Short mmCIF file of C-alpha atoms in Angstrom, two decimals:
data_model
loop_
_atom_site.label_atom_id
_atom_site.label_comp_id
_atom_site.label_asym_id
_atom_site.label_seq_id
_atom_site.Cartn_x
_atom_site.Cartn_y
_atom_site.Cartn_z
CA UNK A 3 52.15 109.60 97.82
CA UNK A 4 50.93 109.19 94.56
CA UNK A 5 53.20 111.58 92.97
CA UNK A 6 56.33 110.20 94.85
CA UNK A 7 55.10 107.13 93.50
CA UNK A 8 55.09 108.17 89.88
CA UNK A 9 58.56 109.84 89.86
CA UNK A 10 61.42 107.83 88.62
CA UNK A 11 63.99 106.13 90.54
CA UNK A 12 67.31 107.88 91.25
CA UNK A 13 69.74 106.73 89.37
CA UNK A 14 72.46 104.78 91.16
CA UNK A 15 76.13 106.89 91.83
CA UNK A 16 79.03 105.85 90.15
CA UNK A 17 80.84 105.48 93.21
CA UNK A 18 84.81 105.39 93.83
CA UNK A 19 85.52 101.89 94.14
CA UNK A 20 83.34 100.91 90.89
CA UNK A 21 85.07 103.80 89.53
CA UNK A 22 88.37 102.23 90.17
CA UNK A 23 87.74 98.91 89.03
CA UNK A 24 86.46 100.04 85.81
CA UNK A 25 89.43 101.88 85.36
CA UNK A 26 91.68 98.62 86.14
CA UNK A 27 89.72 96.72 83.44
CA UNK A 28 87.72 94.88 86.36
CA UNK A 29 83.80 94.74 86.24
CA UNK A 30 82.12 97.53 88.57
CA UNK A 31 79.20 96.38 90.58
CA UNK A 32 75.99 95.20 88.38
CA UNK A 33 73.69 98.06 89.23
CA UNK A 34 76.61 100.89 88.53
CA UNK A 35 75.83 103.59 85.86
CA UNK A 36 79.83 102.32 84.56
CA UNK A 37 78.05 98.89 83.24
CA UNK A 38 76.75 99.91 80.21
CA UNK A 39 80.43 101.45 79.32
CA UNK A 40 81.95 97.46 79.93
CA UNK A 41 80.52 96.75 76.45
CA UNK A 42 82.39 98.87 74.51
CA UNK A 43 85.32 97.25 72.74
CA UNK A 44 88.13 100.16 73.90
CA UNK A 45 87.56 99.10 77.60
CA UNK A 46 86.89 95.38 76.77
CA UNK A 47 90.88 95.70 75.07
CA UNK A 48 92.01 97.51 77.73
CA UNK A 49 90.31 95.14 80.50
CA UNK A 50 92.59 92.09 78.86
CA UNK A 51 95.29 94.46 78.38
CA UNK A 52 95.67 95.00 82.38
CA UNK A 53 94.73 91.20 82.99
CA UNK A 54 97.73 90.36 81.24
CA UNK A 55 99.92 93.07 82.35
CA UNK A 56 99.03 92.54 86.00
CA UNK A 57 99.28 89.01 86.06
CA UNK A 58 102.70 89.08 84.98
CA UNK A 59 103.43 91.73 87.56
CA UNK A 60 102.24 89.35 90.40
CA UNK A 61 103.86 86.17 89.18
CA UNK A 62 107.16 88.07 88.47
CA UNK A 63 107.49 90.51 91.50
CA UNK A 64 104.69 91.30 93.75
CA UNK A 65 104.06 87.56 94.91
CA UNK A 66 107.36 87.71 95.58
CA UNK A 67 108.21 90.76 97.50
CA UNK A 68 105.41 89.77 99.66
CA UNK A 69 106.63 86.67 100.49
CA UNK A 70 109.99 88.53 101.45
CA UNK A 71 108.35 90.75 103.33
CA UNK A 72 106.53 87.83 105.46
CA UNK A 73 109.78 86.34 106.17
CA UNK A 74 111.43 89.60 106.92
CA UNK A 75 108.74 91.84 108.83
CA UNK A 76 106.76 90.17 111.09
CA UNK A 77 105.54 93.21 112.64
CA UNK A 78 105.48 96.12 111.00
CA UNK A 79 104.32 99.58 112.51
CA UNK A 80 100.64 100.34 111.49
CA UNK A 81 102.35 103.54 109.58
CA UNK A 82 104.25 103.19 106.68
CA UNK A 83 105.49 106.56 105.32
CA UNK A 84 107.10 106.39 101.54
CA UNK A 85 108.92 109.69 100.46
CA UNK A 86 109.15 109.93 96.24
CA UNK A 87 106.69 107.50 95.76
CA UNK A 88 104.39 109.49 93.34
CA UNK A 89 100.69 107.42 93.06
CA UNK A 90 102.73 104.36 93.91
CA UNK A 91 100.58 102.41 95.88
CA UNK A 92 101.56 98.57 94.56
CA UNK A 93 105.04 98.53 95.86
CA UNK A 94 103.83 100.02 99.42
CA UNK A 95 101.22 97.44 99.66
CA UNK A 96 103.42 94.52 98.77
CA UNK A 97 105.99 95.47 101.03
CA UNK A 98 103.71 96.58 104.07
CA UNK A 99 100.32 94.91 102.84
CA UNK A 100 99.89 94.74 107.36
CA UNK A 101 99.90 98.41 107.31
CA UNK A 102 96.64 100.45 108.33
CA UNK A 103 97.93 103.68 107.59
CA UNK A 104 99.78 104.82 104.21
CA UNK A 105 101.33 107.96 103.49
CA UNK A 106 102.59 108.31 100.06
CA UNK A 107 104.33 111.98 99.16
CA UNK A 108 105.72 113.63 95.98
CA UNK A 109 105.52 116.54 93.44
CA UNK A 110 102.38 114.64 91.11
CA UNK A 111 99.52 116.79 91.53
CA UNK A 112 96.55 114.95 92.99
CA UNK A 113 94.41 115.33 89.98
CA UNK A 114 90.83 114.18 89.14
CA UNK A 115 89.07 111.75 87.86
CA UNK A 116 85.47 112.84 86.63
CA UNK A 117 82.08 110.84 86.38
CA UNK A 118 83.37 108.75 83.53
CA UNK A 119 79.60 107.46 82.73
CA UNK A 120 79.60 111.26 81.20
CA UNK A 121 82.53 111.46 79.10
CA UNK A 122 81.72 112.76 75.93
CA UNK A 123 81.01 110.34 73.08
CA UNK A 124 84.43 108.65 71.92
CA UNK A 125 86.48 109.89 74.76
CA UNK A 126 86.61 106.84 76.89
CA UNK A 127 89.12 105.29 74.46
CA UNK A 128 91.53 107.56 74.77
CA UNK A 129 91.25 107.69 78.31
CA UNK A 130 91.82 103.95 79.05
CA UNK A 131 94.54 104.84 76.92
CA UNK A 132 96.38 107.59 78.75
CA UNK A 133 95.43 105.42 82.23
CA UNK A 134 97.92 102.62 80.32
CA UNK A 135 100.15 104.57 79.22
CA UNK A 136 101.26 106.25 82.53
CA UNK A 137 101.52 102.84 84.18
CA UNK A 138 103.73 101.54 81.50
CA UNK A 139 107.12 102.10 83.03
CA UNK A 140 106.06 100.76 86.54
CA UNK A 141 104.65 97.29 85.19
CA UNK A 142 107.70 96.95 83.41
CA UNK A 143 110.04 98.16 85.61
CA UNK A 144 109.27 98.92 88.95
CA UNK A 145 109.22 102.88 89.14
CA UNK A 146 107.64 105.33 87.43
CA UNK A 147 109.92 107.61 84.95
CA UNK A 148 109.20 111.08 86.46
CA UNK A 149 109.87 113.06 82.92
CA UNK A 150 107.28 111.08 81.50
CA UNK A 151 104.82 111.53 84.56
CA UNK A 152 104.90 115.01 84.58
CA UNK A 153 103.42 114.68 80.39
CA UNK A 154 100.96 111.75 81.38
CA UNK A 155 99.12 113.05 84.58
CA UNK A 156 98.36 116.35 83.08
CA UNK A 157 97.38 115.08 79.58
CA UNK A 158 92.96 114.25 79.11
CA UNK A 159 90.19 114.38 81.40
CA UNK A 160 91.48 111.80 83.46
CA UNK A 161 94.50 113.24 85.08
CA UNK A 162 96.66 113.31 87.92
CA UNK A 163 97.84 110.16 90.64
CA UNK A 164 94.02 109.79 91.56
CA UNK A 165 93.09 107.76 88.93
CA UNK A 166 96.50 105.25 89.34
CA UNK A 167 96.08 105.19 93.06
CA UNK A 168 92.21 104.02 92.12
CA UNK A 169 93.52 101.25 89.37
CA UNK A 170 96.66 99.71 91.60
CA UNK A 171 94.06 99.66 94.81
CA UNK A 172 91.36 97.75 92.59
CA UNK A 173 94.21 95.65 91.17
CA UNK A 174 95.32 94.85 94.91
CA UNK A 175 92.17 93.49 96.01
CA UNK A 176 90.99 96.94 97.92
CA UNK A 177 87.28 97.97 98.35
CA UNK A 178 87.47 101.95 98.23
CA UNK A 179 85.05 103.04 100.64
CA UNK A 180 85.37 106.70 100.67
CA UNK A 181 88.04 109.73 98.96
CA UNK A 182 88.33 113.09 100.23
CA UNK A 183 90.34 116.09 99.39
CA UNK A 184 92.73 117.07 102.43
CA UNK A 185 94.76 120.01 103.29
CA UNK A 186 97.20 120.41 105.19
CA UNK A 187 98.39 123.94 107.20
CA UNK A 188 101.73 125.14 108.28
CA UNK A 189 101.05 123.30 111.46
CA UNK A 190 100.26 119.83 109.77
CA UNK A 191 96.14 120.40 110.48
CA UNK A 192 93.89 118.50 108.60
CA UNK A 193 90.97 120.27 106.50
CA UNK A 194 88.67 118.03 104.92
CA UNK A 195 86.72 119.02 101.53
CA UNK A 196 85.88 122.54 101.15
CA UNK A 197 87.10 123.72 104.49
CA UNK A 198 89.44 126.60 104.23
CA UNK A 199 93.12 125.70 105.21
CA UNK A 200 94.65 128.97 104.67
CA UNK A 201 97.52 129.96 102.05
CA UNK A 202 100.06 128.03 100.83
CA UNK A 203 98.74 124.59 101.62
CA UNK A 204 99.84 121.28 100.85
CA UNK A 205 97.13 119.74 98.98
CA UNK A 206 96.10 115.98 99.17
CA UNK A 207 93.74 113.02 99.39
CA UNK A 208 92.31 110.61 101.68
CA UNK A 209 91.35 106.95 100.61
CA UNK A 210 89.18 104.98 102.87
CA UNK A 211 89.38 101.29 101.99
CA UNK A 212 88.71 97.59 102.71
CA UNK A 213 91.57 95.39 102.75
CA UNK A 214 94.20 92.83 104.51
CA UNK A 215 93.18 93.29 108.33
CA UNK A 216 90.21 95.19 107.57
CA UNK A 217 89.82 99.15 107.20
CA UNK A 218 92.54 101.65 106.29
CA UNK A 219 93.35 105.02 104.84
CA UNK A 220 95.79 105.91 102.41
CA UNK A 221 96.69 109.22 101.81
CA UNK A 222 98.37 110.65 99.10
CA UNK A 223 100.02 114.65 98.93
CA UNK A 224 101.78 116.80 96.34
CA UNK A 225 104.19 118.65 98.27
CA UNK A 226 107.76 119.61 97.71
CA UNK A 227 110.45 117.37 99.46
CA UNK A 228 112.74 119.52 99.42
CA UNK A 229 114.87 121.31 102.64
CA UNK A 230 112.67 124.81 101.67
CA UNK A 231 109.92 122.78 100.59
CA UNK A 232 109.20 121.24 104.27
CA UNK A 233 110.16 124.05 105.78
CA UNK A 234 107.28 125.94 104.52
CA UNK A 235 104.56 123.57 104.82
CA UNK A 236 102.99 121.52 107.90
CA UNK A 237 103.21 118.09 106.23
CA UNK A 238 106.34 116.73 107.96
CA UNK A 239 104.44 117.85 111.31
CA UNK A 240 101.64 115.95 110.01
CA UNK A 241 103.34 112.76 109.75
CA UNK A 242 104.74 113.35 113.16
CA UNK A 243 101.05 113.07 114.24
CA UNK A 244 101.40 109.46 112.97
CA UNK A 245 105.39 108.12 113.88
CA UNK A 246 106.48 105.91 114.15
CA UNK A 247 106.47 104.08 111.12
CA UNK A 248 108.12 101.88 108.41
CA UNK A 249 109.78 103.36 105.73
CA UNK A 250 109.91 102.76 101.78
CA UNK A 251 112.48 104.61 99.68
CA UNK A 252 112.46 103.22 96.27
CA UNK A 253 113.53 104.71 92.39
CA UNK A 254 114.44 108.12 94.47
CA UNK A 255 116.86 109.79 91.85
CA UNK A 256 119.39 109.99 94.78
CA UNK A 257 117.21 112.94 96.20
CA UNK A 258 118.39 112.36 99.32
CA UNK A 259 122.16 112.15 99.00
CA UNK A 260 121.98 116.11 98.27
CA UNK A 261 122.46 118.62 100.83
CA UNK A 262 119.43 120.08 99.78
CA UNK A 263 116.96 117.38 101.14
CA UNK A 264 118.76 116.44 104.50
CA UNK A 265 115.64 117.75 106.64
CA UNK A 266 113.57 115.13 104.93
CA UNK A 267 116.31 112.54 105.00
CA UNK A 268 116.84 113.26 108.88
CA UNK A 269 113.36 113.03 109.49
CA UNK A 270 112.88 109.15 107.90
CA UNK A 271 115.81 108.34 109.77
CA UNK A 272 114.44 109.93 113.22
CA UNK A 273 110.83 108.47 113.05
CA UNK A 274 111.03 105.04 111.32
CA UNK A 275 111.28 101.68 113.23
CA UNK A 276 112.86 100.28 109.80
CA UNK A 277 113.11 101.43 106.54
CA UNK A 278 113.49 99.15 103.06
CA UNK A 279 115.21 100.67 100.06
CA UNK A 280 117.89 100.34 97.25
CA UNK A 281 121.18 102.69 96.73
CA UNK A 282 119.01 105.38 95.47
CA UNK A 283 117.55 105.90 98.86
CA UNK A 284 119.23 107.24 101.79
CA UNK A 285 123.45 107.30 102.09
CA UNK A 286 125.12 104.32 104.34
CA UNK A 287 127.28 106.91 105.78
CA UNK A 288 124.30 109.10 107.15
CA UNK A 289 122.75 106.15 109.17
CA UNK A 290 124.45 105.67 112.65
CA UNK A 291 125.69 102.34 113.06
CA UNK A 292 125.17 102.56 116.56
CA UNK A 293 121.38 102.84 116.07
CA UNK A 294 120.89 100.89 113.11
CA UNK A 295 121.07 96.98 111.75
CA UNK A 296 121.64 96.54 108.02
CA UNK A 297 120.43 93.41 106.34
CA UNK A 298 121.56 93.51 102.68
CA UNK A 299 119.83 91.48 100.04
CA UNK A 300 120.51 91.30 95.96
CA UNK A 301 123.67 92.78 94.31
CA UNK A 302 124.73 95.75 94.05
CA UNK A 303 126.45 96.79 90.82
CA UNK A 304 126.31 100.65 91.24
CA UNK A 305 124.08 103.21 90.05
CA UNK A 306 122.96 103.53 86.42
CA UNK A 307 124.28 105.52 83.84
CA UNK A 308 122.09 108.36 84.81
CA UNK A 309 123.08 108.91 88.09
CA UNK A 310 126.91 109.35 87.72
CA UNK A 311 128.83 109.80 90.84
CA UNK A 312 126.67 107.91 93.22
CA UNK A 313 128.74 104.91 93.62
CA UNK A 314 129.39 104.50 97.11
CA UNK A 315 131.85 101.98 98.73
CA UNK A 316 130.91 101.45 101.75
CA UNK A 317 127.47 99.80 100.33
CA UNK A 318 129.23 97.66 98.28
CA UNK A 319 131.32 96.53 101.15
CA UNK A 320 128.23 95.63 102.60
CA UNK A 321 126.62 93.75 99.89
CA UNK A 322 129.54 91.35 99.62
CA UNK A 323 127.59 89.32 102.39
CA UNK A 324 123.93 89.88 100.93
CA UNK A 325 121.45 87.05 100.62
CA UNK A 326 119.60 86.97 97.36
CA UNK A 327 116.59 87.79 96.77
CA UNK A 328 114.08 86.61 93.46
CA UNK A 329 112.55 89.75 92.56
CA UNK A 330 113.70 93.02 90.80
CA UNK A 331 113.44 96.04 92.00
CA UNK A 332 114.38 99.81 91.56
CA UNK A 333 116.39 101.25 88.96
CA UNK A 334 118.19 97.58 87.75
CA UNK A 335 115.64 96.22 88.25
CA UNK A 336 116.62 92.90 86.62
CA UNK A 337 116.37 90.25 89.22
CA UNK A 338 120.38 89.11 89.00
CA UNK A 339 121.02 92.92 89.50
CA UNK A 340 118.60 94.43 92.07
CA UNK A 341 119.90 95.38 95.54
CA UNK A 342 117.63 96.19 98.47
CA UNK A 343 118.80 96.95 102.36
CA UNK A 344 116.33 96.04 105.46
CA UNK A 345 117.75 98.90 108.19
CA UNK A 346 116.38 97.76 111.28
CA UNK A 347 116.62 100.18 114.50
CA UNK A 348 118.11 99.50 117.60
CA UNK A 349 116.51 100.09 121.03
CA UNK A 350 118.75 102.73 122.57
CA UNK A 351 121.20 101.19 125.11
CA UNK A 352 120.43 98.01 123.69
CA UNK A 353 121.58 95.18 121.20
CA UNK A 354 117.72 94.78 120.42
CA UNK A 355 115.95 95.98 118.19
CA UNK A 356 112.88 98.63 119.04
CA UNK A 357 110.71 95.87 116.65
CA UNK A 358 110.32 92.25 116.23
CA UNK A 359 110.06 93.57 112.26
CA UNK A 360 113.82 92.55 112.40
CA UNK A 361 114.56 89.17 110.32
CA UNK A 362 115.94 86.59 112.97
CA UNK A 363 119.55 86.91 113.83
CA UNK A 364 121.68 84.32 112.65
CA UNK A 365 122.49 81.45 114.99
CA UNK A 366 125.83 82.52 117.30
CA UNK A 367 128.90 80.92 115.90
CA UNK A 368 129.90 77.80 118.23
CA UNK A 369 132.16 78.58 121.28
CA UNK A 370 135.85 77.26 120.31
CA UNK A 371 137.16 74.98 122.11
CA UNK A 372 140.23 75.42 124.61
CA UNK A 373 143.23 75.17 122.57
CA UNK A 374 145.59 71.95 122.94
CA UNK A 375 148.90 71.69 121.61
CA UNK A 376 150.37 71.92 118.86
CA UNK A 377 148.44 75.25 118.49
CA UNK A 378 145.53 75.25 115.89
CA UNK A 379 146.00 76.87 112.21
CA UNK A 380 144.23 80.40 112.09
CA UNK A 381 140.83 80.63 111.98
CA UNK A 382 137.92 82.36 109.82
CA UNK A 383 137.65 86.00 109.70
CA UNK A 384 134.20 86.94 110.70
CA UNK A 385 132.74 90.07 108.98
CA UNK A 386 129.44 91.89 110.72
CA UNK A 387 128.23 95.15 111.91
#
């Protein structure tokens, strides 16, 4: 007794969540080894750095897309899936902040993010640094530049979509309660950790957090979206373990109008109860308008320069009778020039819809009234799907 007495204390863990906040320029919690690290002028600069840039952010778009998504989704599946997303947890959340389950998917490697209260002497500059740096295109304009990704989460100590998963849950008002390296086999089975899945598996996390509605899990793989890509691995079967859900297709580099992701593209389309996303994401023509109600909101002005030959008609056809919206988003993703589309699936056999996530249906158009002579003039033409 004496001589437990006489040992030291155990330090206190640098756990995940203060982990996270200190990397979103937040203070950890006042007994974590990360305190000492708040004095230092490089995280002090980069602490009002992300203040600023976040605050914009949230006045400018995120307030805002939430607020749309109130009005728009009152019911959401607990599941929302979002193919291409890389660590792109903001834009998930403020479209489906009622979601309990998150699964975000893309090439990014997972990554790591080490004990930062033992960086070497001098690093943690240039690691705050890199952190900003990576984020830069997605606080300015809504999606993350994938040439530059692939340079900024391999480059430092602090690499990978961990450590922007940890800052945009932080930022979002998420408590991280526990992260865990996942697997996946060519059946979809979960291995947690260091159990063994076997070869050629798709490689992951799982976040356990604290937020809207209490707990939830996001997880986040690297796999390849590709037709050969899910062929090979269990990860579509994996989601199937959780479908229905809403889906997010945002920024997408018009994956999906190739022929050489239609498994991927079939499979949103097959297991989502609705599914938000600009003219990057899936075709018009591939939806069936049998099963599906479109609800078009913002302009749309065509792809951008990069993405020549993606103009498609029948969207812009449809956009003639889109409501505006206040917020940018995507690829023009000025305000005045964004376009998004709320797909909303119809019960089979039925006009309804399979969720009350649909945005009310405008009010019928009044019943005319018996014509008298002289005949009337000709009437409105009345344009819906």
């Amino acid at each position: 007794m004496l001589l437990a007495a006489a040992l030291p204390a155990r330090a206190a863990e640098v756990t995940a969540d203060d982990t996270a906040k200190f990397l979103a320029g937040m203070m950890p919690s006042a007994d974590s080894p990360l305190m000492p690290l708040t004095k230092e002028p490089a995280w002090q600069r980069h602490a009002r750095f992300f203040d600023n840039a976040f605050g914009q952010l949230e006045q400018r778009q995120l307030a805002r897309i939430r607020a749309w998504s109130e009005s728009h989704l009152a019911a959401p599946k607990p599941t929302m899936f979002y193919m291409f997303s890389g660590p792109d947890f903001l834009y998930a959340n403020a479209f489906y902040p009622k979601a309990s389950t998150y699964v975000l998917s893309a090439l990014e490697p997972v990554g790591q993010v080490p004990d930062l209260s033992r960086l070497p002497r001098g690093a943690l500059g240039a690691a705050l640094y890199n952190v900003e740096h990576s984020l830069g295109s997605i606080l300015s304009f809504s999606f993350f530049i994938t040439k530059q990704m692939k340079t900024d989460l391999r480059a430092g100590q602090i690499s990978g979509t961990l450590p922007i998963l940890y800052v945009f849950l932080a930022r979002s008002g998420k408590t991280i309660r526990e992260v865990t390296p996942i697997a996946l086999d060519d059946q979809g089975k979960a291995y947690y950790g260091n159990e063994n899945p076997g070869p050629n598996a798709v490689r992951g996390a799982r976040i356990l957090f604290t937020g809207e509605g209490g707990d939830k899990t996001l997880y986040y793989f690297s796999t390849d979206l590709s037709n050969s890509g899910v062929k090979s691995s269990g990860f579509l079967k994996f989601c199937s373990t959780l479908a229905p859900g809403n889906s997010l297709i945002k920024s997408a580099s018009y994956l999906l109008h190739s022929g050489n992701f239609t498994t991927v593209r079939d499979y949103i389309l097959a297991n989502s109860a609705t599914v938000i996303q600009d003219d990057s994401g899936i075709p018009l023509a591939n939806y069936n308008a049998r099963q599906w109600r479109f609800f078009p909101f913002g302009r749309y002005l065509g792809p951008i320069g990069e993405f020549p030959g993606r103009f498609q008609q029948s969207y812009a056809d449809l956009f003639r009778r889109a409501e505006p919206i206040n917020f940018g988003i995507g690829y023009r993703w000025r305000t005045n020039e964004s376009n998004l589309l709320l797909s909303v699936k119809v019960a089979e056999g039925s006009l309804e819809t399979t969720s009350s996530a649909e945005p009310p249906p405008p009010p019928p158009a009044p019943r005319p009234k018996k014509p008298k002579p002289p005949p009337p003039q000709r009437g409105f033409l009345w344009f819906g799907r």
